C-alpha positions as a LaTeX table, in Angstrom:
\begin{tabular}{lrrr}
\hline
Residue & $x$ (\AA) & $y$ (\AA) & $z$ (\AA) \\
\hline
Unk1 & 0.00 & 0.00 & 0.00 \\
Unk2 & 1.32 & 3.64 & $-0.37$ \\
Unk3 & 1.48 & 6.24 & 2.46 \\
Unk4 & $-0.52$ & 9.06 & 2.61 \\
Unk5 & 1.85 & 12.36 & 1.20 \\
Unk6 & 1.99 & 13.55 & 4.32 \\
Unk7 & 2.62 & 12.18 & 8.12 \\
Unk8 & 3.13 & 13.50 & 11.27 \\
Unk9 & 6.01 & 12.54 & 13.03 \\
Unk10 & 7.11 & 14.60 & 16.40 \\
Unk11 & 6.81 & 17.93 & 15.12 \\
Unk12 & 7.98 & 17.42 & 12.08 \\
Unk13 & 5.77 & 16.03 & 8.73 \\
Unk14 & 7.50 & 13.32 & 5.81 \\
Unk15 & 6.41 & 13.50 & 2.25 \\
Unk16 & 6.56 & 9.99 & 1.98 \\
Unk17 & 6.28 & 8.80 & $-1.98$ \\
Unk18 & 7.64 & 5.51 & $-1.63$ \\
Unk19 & 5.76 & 2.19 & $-1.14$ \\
Unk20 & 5.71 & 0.95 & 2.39 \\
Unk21 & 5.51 & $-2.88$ & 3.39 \\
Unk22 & 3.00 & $-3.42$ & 6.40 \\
Unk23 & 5.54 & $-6.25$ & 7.63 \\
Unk24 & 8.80 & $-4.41$ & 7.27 \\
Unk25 & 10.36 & $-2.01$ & 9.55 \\
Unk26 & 11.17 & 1.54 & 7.51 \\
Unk27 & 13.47 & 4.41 & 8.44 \\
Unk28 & 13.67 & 7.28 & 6.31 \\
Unk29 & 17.35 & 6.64 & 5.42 \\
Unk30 & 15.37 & 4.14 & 3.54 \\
Unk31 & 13.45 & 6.40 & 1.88 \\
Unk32 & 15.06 & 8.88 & 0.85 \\
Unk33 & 18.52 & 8.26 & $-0.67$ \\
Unk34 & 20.57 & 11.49 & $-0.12$ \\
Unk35 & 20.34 & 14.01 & 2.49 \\
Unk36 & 19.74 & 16.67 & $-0.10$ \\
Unk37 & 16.44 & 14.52 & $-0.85$ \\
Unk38 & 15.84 & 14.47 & 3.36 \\
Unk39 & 16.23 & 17.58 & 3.43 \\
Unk40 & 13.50 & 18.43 & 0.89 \\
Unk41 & 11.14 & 15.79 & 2.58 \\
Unk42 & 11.14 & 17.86 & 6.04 \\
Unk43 & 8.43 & 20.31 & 6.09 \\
Unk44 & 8.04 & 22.14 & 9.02 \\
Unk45 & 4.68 & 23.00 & 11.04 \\
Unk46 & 3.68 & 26.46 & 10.50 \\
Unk47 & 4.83 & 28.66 & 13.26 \\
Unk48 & 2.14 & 30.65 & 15.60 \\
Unk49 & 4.18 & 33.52 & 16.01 \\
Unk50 & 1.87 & 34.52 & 19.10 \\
Unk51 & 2.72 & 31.09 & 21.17 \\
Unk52 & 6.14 & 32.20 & 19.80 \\
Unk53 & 5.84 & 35.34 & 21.55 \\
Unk54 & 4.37 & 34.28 & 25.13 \\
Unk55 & 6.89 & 30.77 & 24.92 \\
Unk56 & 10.27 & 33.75 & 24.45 \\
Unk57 & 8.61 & 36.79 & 26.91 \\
Unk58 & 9.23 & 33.60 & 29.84 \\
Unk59 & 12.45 & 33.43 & 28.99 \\
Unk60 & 11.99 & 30.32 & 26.56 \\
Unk61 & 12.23 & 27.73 & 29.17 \\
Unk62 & 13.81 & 24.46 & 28.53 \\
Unk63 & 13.11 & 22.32 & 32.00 \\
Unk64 & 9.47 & 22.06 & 33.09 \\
Unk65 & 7.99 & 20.46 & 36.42 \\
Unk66 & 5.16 & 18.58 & 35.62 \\
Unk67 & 1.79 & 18.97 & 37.61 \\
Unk68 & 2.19 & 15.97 & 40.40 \\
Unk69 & $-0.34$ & 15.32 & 42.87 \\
Unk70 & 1.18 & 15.78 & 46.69 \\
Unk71 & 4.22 & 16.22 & 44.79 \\
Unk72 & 4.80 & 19.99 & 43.00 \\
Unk73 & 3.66 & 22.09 & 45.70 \\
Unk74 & 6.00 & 24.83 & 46.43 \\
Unk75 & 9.02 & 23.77 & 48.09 \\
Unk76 & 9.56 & 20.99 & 45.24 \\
Unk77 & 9.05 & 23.78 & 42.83 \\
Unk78 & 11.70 & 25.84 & 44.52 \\
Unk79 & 14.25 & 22.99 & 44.83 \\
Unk80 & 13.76 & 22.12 & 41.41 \\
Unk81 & 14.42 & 26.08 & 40.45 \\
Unk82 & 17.33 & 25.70 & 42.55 \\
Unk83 & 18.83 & 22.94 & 40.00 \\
Unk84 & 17.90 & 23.99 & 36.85 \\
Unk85 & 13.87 & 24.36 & 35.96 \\
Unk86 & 13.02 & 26.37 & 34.50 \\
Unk87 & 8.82 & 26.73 & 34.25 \\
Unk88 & 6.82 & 24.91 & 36.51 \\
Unk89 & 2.92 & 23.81 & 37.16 \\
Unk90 & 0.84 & 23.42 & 40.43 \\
Unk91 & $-0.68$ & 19.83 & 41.55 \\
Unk92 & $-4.24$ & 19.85 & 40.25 \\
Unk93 & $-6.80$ & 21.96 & 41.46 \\
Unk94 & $-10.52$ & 21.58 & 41.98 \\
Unk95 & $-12.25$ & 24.39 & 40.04 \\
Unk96 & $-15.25$ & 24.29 & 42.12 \\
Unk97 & $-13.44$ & 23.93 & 45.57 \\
Unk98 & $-11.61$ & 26.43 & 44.42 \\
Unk99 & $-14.28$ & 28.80 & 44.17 \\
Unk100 & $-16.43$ & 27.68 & 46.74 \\
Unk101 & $-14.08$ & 27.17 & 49.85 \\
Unk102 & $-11.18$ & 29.85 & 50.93 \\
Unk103 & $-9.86$ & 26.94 & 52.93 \\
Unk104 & $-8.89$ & 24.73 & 50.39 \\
Unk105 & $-7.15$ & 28.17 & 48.39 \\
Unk106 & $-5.11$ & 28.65 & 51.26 \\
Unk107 & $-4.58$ & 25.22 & 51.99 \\
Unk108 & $-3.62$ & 23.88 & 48.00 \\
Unk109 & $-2.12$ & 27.18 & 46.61 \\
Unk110 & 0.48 & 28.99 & 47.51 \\
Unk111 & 3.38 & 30.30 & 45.51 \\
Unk112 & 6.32 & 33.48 & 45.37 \\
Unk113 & 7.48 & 35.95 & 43.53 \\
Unk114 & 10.34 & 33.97 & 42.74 \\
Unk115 & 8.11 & 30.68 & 41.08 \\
Unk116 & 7.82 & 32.43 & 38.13 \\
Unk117 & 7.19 & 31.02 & 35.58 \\
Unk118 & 4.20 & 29.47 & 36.31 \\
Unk119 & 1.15 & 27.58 & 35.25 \\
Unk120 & $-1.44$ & 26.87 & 37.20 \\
Unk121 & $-3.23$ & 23.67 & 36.68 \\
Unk122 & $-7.83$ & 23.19 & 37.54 \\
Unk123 & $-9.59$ & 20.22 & 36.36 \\
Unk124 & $-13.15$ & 21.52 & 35.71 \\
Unk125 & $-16.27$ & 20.27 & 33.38 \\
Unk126 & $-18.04$ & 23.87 & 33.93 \\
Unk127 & $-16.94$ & 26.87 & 31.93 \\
Unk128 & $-18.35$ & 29.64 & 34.19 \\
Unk129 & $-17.19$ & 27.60 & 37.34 \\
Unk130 & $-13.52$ & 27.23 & 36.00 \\
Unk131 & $-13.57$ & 30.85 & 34.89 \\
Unk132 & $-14.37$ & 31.65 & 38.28 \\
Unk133 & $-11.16$ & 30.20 & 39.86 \\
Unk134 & $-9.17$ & 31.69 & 36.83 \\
Unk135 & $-10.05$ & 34.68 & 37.48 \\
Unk136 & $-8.79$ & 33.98 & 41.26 \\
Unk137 & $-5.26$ & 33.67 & 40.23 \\
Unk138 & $-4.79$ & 34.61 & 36.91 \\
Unk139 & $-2.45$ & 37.30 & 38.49 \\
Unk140 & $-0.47$ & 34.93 & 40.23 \\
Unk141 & 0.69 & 33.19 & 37.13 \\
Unk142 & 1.93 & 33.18 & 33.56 \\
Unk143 & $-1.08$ & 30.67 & 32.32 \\
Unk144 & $-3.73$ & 28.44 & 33.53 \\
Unk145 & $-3.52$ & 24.65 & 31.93 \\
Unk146 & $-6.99$ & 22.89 & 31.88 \\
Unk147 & $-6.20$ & 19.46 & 32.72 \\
Unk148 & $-7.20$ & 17.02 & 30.52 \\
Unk149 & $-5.35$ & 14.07 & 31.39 \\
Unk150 & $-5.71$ & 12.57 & 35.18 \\
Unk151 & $-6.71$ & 8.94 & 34.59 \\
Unk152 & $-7.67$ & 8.38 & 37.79 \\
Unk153 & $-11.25$ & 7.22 & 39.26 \\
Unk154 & $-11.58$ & 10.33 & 41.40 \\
Unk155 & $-11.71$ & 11.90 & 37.56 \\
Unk156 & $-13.96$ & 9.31 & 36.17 \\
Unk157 & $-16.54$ & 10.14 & 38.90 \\
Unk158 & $-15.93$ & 14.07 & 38.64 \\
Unk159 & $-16.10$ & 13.94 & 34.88 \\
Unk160 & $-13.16$ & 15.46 & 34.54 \\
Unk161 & $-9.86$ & 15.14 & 33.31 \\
Unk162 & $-8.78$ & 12.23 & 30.74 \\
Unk163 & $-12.50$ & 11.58 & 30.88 \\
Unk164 & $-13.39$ & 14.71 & 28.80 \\
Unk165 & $-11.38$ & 12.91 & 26.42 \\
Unk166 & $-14.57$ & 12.08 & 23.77 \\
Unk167 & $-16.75$ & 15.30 & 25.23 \\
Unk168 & $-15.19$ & 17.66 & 22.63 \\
Unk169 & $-18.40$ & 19.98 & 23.30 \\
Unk170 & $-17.08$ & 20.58 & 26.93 \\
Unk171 & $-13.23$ & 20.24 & 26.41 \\
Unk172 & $-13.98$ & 23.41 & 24.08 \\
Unk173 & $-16.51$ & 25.52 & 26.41 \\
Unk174 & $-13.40$ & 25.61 & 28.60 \\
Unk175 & $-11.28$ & 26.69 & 26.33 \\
Unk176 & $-13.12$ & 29.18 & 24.47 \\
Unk177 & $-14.25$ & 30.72 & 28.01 \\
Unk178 & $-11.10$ & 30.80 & 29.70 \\
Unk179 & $-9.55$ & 32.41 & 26.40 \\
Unk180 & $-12.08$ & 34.83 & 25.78 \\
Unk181 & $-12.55$ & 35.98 & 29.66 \\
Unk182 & $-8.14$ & 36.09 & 30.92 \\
Unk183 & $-5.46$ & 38.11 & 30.20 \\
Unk184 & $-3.49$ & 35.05 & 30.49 \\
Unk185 & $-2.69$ & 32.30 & 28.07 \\
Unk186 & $-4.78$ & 28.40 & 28.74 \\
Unk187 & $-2.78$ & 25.58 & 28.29 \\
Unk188 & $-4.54$ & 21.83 & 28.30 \\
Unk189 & $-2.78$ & 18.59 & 28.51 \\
\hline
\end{tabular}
């Protein structure tokens, strides 16, 4: 069978003209004879000079700390500052608790002027509700990621999370409120 023209690999996307065997593995050595030819094959994704522009004004950073439940709470972030990170993210938050109880905001927040920069991550299902705890913090941060990957039941009976996964109605309702209502970037993952 034949390969579509065009694939995406990582961030980059092959012309691929050449027949393919299903059984057989394939490397684009393979494929392309000359690096001239490679070269040619390599098309890069078109550049969104805006992302560009946020990604350089935080000082384009390499090393990120991943949102960790009980595990990227402030002192982590800091130590991991101290050697070498360069951006970090909060543990998960719970949009409505978040709203609804100053407790749990001074109990699952906190942060410095020096854990910067800095995303901080909700899980939500309700536009207005996660817009609600944006707003809350949005001046605390450099962007608010919508998380849309905890696999874990607590998620499956929230309906949040990796469970949004096939609600494409919802996953965007976040987005489009959260874009449209902060002076802050959204991030989801």
């Amino acid at each position: 069978f034949f390969v579509s023209n065009k694939i995406l690999r990582g961030n980059l996307r092959f012309k691929l003209i050449q027949p393919i065997l299903s059984n057989s593995r394939v490397f684009m050595s393979d494929l392309v004879e000359d690096r001239e030819k490679l070269a040619d094959a390599i098309i890069p994704p078109p550049r969104n000079e805006k992302c560009f522009a946020f990604f350089e004004s935080l000082g384009s950073p390499k090393y990120g700390v991943a949102p960790m439940v009980d595990g990227s709470e402030l002192p982590f972030r800091m130590l991991c500052r101290k050697y070498g990170a360069t951006m970090a993210w909060t543990p998960m938050l719970h949009s409505r608790l978040f709203v609804e109880q100053r407790k749990y905001r001074k109990k699952q927040l906190s942060t410095c002027p020096e854990d910067r920069p800095l995303a901080i991550q909700f899980c939500a299902n309700d536009p207005d509700i996660l817009l609600q705890a944006a707003l809350l913090v949005q001046d605390q941060c450099d962007a608010i990621d919508i998380n849309l990957g905890c696999p874990q039941n607590i998620a499956k009976r929230g309906n949040y999370g990796a469970f949004l996964g096939e609600q494409w109605d919802i996953v965007k309702a976040l987005v489009e409120k959260l874009s449209q209502n902060l002076s802050i970037p959204v991030f989801c993952k």
